[in-house]
Short mmCIF file of C-alpha atoms in Angstrom, two decimals:
data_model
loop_
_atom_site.label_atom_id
_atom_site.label_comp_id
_atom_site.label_asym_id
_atom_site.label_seq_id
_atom_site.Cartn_x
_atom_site.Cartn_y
_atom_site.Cartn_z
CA UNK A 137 -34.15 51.94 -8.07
CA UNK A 138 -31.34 50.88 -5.87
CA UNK A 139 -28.49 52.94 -5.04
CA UNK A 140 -25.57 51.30 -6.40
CA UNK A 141 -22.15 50.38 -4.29
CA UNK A 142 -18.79 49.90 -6.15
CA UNK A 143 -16.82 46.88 -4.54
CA UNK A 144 -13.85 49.24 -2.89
CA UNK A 145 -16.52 51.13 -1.13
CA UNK A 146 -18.20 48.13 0.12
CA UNK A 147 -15.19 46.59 0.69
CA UNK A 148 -14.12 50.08 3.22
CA UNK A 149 -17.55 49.88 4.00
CA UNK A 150 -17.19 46.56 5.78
CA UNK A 151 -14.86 48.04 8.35
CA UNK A 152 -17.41 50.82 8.72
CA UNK A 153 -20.45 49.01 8.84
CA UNK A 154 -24.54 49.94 10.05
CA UNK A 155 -26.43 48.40 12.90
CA UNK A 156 -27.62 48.84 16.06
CA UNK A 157 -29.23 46.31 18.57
CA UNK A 158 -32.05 47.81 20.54
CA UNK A 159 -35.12 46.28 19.86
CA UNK A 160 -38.72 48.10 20.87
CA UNK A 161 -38.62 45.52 23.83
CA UNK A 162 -34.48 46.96 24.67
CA UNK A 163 -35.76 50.58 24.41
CA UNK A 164 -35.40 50.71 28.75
CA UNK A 165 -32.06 49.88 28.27
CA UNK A 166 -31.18 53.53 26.65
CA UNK A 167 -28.60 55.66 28.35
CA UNK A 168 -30.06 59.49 28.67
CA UNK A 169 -33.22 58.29 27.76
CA UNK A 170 -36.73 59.39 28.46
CA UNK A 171 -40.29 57.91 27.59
CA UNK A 172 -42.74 60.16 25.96
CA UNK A 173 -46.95 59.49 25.62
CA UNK A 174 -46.32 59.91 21.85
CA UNK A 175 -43.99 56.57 21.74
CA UNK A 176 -45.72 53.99 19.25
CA UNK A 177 -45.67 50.90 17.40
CA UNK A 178 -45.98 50.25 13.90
CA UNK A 179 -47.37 46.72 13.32
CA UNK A 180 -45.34 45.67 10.19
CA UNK A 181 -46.16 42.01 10.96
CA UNK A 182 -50.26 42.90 10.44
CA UNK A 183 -50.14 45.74 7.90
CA UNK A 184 -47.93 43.34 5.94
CA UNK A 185 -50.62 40.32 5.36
CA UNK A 186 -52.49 42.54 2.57
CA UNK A 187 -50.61 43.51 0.07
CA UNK A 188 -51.99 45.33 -2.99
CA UNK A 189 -51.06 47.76 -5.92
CA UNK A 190 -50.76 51.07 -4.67
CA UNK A 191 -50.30 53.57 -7.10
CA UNK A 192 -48.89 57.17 -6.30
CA UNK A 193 -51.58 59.49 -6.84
CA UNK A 194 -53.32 57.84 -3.84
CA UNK A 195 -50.61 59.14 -1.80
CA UNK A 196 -48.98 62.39 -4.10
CA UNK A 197 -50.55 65.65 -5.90
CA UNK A 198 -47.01 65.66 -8.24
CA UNK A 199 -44.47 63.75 -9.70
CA UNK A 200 -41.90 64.96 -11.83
CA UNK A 201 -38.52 63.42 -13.51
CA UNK A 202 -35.62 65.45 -13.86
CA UNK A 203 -32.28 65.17 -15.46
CA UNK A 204 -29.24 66.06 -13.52
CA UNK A 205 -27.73 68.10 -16.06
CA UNK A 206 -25.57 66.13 -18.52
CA UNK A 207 -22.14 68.43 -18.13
CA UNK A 208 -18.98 66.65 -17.81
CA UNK A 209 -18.69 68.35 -14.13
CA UNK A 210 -22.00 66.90 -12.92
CA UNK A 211 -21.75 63.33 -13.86
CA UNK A 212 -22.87 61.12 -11.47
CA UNK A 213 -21.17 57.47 -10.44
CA UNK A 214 -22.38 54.78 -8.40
CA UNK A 215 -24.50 57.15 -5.61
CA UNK A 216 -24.23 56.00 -1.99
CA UNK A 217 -25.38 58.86 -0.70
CA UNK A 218 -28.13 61.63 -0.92
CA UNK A 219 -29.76 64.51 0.78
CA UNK A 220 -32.40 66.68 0.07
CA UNK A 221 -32.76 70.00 1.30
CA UNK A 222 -35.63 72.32 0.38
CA UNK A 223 -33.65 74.07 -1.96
CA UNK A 224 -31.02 71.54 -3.30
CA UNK A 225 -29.93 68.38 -3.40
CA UNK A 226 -26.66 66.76 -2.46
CA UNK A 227 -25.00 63.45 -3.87
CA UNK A 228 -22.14 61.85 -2.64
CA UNK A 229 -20.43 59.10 -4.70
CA UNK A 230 -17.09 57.23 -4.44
CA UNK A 231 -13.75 59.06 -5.00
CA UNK A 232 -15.59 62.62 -5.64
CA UNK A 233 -16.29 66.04 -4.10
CA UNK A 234 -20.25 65.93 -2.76
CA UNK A 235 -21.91 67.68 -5.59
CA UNK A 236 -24.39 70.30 -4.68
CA UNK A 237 -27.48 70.23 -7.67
CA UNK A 238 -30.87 72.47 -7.79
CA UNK A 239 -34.52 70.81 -7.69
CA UNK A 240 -34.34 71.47 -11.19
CA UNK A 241 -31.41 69.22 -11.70
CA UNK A 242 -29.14 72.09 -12.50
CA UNK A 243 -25.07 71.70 -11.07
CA UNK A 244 -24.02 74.86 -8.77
CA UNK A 245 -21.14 73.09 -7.06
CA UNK A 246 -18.49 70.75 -5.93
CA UNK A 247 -18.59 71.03 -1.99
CA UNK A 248 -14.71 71.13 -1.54
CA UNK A 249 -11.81 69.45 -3.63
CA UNK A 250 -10.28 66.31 -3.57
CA UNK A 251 -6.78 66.16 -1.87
CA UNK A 252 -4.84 67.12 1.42
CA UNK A 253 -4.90 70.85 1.98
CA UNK A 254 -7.39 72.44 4.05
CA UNK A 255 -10.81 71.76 3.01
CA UNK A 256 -10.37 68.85 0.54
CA UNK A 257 -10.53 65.00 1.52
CA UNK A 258 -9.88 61.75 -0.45
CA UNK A 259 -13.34 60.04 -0.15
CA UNK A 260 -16.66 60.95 1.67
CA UNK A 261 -17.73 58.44 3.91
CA UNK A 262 -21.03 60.03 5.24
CA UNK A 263 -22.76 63.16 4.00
CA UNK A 264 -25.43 65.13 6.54
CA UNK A 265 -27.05 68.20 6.27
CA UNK A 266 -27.77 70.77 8.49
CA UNK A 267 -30.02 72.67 6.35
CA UNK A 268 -31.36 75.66 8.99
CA UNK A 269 -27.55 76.57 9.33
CA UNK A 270 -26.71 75.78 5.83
CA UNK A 271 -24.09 73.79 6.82
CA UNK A 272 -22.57 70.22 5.15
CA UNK A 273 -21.04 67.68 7.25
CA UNK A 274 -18.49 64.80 5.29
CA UNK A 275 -17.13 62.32 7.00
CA UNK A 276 -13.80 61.79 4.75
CA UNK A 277 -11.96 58.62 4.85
CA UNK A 278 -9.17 60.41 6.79
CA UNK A 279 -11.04 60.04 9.43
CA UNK A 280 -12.45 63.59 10.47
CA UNK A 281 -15.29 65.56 9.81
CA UNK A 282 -14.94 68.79 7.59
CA UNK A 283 -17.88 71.51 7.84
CA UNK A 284 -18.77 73.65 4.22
CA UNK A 285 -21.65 75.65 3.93
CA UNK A 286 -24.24 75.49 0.93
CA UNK A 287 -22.01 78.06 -0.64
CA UNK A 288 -19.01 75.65 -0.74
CA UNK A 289 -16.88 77.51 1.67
CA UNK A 290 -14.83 75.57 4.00
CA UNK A 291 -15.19 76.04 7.77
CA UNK A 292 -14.12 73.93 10.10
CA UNK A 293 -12.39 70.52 10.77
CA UNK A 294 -13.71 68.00 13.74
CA UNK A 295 -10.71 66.15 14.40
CA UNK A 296 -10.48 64.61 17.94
CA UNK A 297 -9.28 61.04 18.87
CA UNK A 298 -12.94 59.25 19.27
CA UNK A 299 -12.65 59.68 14.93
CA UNK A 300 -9.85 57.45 14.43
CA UNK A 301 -12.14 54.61 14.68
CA UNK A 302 -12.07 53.08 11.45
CA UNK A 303 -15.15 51.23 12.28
CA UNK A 304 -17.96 53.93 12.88
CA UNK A 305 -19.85 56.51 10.37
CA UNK A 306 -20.38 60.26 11.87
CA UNK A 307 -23.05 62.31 11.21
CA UNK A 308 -23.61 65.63 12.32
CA UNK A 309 -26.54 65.23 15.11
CA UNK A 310 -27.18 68.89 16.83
CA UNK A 311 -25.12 72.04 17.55
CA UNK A 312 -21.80 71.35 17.66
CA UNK A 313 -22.44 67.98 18.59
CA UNK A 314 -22.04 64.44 15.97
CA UNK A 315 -22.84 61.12 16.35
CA UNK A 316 -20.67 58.51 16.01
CA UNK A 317 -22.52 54.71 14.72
CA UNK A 318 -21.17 51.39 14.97
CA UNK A 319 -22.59 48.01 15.17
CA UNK A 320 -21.00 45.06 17.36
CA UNK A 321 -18.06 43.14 15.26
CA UNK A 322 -16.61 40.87 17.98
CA UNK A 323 -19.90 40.84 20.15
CA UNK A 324 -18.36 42.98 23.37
CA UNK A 325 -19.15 46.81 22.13
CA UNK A 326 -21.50 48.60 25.05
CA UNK A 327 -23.21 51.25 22.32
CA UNK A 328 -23.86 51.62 18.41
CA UNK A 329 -24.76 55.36 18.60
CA UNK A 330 -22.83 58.41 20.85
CA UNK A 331 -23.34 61.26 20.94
CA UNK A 332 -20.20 63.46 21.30
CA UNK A 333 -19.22 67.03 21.96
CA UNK A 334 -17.01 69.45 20.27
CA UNK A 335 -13.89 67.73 21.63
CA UNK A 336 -14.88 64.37 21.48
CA UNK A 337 -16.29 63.77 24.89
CA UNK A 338 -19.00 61.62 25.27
CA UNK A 339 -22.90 63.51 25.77
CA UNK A 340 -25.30 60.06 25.25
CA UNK A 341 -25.37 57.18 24.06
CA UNK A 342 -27.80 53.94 22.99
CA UNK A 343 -26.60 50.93 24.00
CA UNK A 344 -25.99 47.90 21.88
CA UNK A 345 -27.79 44.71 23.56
CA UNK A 346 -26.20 41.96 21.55
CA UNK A 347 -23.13 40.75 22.87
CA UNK A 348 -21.67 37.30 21.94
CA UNK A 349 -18.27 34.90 22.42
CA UNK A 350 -16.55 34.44 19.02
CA UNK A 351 -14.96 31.44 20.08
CA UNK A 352 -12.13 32.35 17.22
CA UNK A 353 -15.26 32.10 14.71
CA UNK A 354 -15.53 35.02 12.70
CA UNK A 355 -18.32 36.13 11.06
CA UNK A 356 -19.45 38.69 7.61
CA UNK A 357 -20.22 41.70 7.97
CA UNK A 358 -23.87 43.20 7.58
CA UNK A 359 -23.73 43.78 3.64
CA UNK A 360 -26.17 46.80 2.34
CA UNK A 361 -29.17 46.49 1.13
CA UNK A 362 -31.03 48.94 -1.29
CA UNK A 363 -31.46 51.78 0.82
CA UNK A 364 -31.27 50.66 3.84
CA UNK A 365 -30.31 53.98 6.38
CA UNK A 366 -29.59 53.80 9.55
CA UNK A 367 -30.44 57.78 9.63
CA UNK A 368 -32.39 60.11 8.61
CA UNK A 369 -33.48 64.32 9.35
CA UNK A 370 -37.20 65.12 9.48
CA UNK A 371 -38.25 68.14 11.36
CA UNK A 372 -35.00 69.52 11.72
CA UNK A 373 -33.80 66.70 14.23
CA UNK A 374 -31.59 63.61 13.39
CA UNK A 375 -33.51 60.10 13.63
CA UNK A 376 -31.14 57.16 14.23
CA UNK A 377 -32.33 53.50 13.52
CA UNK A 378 -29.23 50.80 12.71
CA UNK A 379 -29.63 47.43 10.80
CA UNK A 380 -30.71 45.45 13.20
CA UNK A 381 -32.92 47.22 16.04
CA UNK A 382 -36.41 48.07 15.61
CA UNK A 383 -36.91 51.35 17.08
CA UNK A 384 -36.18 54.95 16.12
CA UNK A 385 -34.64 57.23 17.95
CA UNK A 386 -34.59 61.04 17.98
CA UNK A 387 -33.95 64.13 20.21
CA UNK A 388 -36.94 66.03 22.26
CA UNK A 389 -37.24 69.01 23.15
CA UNK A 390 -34.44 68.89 25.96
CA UNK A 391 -31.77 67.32 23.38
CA UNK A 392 -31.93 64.10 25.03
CA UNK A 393 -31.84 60.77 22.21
CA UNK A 394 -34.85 59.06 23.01
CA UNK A 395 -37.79 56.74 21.47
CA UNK A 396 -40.06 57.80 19.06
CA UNK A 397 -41.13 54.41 17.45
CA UNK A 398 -40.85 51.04 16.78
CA UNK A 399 -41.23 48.58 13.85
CA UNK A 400 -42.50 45.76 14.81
CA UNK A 401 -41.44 42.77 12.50
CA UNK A 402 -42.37 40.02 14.29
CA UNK A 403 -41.98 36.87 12.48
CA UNK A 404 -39.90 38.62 9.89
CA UNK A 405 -37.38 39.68 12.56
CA UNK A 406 -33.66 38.41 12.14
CA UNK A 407 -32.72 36.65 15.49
CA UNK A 408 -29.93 37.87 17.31
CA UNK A 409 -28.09 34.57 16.73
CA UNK A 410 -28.58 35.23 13.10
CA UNK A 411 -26.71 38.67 12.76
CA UNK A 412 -24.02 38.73 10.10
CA UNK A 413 -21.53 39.23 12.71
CA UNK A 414 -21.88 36.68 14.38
CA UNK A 415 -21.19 33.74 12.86
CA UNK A 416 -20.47 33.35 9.14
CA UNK A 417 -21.63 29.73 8.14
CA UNK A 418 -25.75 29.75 9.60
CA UNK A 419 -28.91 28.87 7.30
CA UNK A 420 -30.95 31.54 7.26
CA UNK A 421 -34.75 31.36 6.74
CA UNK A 422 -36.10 33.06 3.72
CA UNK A 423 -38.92 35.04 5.19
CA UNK A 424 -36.25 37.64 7.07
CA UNK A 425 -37.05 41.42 6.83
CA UNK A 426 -34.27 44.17 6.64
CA UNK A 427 -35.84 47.91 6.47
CA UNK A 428 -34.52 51.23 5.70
CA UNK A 429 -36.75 54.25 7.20
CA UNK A 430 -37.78 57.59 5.88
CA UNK A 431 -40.51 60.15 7.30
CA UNK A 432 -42.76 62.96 5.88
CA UNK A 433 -45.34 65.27 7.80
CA UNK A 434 -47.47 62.63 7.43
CA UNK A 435 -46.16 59.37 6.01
CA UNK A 436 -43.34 56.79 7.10
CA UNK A 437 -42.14 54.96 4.21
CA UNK A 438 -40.54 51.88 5.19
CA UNK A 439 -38.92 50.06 1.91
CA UNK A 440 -37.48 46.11 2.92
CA UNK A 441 -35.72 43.32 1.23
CA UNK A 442 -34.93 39.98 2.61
CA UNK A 443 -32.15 38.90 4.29
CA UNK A 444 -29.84 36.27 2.72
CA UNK A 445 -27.39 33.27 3.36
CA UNK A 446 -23.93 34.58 2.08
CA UNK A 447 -22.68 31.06 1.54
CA UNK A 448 -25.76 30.79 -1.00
CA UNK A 449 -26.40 34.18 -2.88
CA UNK A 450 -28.24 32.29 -5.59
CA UNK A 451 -30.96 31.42 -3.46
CA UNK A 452 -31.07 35.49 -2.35
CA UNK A 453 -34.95 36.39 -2.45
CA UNK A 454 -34.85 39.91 -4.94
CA UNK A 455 -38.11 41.00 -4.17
CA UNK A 456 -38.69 44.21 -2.14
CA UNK A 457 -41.31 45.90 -0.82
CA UNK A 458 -43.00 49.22 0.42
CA UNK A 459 -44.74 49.70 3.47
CA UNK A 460 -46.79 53.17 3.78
CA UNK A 461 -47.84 54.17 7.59
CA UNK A 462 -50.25 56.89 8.01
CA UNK A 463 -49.20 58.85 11.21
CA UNK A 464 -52.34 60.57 11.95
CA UNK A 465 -54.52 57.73 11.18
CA UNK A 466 -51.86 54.74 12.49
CA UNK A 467 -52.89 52.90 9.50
CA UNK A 468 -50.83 51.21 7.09
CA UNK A 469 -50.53 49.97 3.50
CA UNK A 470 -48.11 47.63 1.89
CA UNK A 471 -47.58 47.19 -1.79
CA UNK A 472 -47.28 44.22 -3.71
CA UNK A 473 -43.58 42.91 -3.69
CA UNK A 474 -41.55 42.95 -6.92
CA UNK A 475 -37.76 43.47 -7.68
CA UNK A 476 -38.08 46.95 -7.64
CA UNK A 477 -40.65 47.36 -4.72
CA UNK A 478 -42.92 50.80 -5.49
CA UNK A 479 -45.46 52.69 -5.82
CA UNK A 480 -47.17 52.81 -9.50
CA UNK A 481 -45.96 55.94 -11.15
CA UNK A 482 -49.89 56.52 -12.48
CA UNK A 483 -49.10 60.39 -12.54
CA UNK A 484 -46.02 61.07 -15.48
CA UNK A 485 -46.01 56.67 -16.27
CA UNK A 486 -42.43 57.12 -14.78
CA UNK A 487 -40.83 53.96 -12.88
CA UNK A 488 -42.30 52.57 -9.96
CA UNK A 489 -41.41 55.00 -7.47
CA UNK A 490 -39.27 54.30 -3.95
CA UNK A 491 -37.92 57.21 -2.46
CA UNK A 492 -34.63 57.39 -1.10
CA UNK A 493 -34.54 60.63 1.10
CA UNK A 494 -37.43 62.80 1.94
CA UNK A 495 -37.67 66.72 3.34
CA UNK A 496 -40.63 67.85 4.49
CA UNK A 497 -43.48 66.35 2.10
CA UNK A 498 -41.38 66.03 -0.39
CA UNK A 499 -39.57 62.73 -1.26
CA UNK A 500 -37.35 61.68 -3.95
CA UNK A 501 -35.85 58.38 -6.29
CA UNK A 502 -32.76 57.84 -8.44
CA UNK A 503 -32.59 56.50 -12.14
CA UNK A 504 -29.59 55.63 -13.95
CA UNK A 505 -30.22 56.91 -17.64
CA UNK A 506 -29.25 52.87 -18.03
CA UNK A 507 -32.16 52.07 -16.40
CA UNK A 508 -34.36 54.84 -17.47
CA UNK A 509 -34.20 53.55 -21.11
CA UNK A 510 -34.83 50.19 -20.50
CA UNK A 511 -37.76 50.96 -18.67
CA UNK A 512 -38.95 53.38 -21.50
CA UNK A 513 -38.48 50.84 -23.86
CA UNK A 514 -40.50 47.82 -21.48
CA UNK A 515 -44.20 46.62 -22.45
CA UNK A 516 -44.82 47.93 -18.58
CA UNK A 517 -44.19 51.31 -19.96
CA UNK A 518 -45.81 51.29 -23.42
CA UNK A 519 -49.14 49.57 -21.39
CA UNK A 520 -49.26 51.86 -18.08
CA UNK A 521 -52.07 54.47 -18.00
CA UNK A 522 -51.73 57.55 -16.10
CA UNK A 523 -53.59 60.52 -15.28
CA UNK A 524 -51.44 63.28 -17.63
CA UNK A 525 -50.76 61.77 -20.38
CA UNK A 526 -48.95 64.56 -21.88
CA UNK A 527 -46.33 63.51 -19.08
CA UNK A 528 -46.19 60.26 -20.56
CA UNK A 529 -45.61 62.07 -24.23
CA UNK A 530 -42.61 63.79 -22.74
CA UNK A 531 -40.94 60.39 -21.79
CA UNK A 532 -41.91 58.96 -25.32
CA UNK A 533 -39.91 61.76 -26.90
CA UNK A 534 -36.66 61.57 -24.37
CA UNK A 535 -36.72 58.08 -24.83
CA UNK A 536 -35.37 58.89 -28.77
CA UNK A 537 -33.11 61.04 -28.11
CA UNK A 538 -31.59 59.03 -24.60
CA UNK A 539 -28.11 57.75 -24.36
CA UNK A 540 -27.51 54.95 -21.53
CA UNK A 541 -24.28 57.34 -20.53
CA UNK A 542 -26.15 60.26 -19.91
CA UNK A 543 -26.59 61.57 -16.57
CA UNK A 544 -28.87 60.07 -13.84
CA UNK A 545 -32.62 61.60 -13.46
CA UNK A 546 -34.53 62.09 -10.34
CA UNK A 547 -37.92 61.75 -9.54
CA UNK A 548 -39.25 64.45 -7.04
CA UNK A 549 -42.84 63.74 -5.91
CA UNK A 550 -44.85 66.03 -3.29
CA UNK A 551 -47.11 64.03 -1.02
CA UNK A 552 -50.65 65.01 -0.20
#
């Protein structure tokens, strides 16, 4: 299931849009940036061609769905954000506090208060987590960077002059240290990510390698799709990978940002003319790949859409996929492509299942209770067979007593 966007926060969202521009063949180009043996190349292009059902248990031991719990104080919006941690779970929606939730769905917290005193904000922009210090990072929409820890206390405020750029997200990247990301809007920014100290200096950077003349022509701006992330933690180290690059980038062992892989989309790759930025009125081809990222012990889960003409969103292609990469074996699987885009929920008969956010081996999906009931109520549902089907039971029975306005669920699945 997507995560939703409500038009004012896509609309501030334009002005603080994702991308970066290094491709696997731009990685040279990196300031502060090493080369390790372990660098490697997923072949999206290749794994691609075959696509087949894949069904979860081929890939999970457990699956289960779980109701945030359905108090006035832990009602969920339209999510744009979430992290998981290996003892909670964060959300971040529009106009609220970040709500802080157990794996079992239950509410402990709002993680500050709206307003202007110290330790509230308006809006979160960006939500990170730096789970070994217990510390939350939100970027607010007045532009700084306020620090809580999983206990909801306030600590600090990052405010230095690099974060009045209404442009850029922040994220909290090591230390003391955040990362600022970008993505070019009149085709003459050096970078997309920096790195920056305590008082804003600059530490590192990646460079952007698109630059263009506008010629007075303006273009969109990169919209979002699904879940497309341009970060993500695994390991206990950030992982940076914008909209339109194709490799990943992380810290080794001597803090420098450097890369760890690429994704290879070859045909599927949008051309740097193409970029949303760029120029507004462009036909685009219908066969162009935008992927989000996410990484286990063992997996990378790479979820993709299509890219779109915005003068013709009627002709936008709906169907998404899921491509599965092995790390130990550098094989990969890709399912068959359908609006929704995952794995077969053959454990509880659950929806089709495309995480979100990972930690560690375990990864996790949203479902509106909207959505929940109309799936319980579809033939796909009714004729799905699964391995417990007293798991399947249980959703027979919520489905009668289910109410579209209830809370969102979760499903929280533990890989093999």
């Amino acid at each position: 299931m997507k995560i939703k966007h409500q038009p004012l926060q896509f609309i501030t969202a334009l002005f603080m849009v994702l991308g970066i521009c290094n491709s696997c063949h731009e990685k040279n180009k990196t300031q502060n940036t090493e080369e390790t043996s372990s660098f490697y190349t997923i072949l999206f292009d290749e794994i691609v061609k075959n696509k087949r059902e894949v069904k979860l248990s081929e890939f999970a031991t457990e699956a289960k769905i779980i109701q945030f719990e359905n108090i006035p104080e832990a009602m969920l919006g339209e999510v744009e954000d979430i992290e998981l941690t290996k003892d909670y779970i964060f959300v971040k929606f529009w106009e609220h506090p970040v709500l802080q939730f157990s794996h079992d769905g239950k509410y402990i917290r709002d993680i500050g208060k709206r307003g202007n005193g110290p330790g509230e904000y308006g809006t979160c922009m960006k939500l990170s987590i730096d789970e070994k210090n217990e510390k939350v990072y939100i970027h607010t929409g007045e532009l700084d960077v306020k620090v809580f820890n999983f206990n909801g206390d306030y600590l600090k405020t990052y405010n230095y002059e690099a974060l009045q750029n209404f442009m850029s997200f922040w994220i909290w990247g090591r230390d003391s240290c955040l990362i600022s990301y970008f993505e070019p809007i009149d085709g003459t920014e050096p970078f997309v990510f920096i790195e920056h100290d305590a008082n804003g200096d600059t530490l590192q950077t990646i460079a952007n390698h698109i630059f263009w003349d506008a010629k007075g022509e303006f273009g969109s701006i990169t919209p979002f799709f699904g879940i497309q992330n341009f970060s993500y933690r695994f390991s206990g180290k950030s992982h940076l990978k914008g909209a339109y690059n194709d490799t990943v980038y992380t810290y080794n062992n001597s803090n420098k940002l450097v890369p760890k892989y690429c994704i290879d989309l070859g045909r599927y790759k949008l051309p740097d003319d193409l970029i949303y930025e760029r120029k507004r009125t462009r036909p685009v081809p219908d066969n162009l790949i935008w992927t989000g990222v996410h990484e286990t012990s063992d997996y990378i889960f790479i979820p993709y859409g299509y890219h779109y003409d915005i003068e013709k969103p009627e002709l936008r292609n709906e169907k998404q996929g899921l491509i599965l990469y092995n790390k130990r074996t550098k094989e990969g699987v890709a399912i068959s492509e359908t609006e929704q885009g995952g794995l077969i929920d053959d454990i509880t008969g659950g929806p089709d299942f495309r995480p979100i956010t990972t930690n560690g081996n375990t990864a996790i999906m949203l479902v509106t209770a909207l959505d929940m009931k109309l799936y319980l109520e579809s033939d796909a549902f009714r004729n799905k067979e699964v391995k417990f089907p007293e798991e399947k039971e249980k959703l027979v029975l919520l489905n009668k007593s289910l109410n579209e306005n209830d809370n969102h669920f979760f499903v929280l699945v533990k890989l093999k």
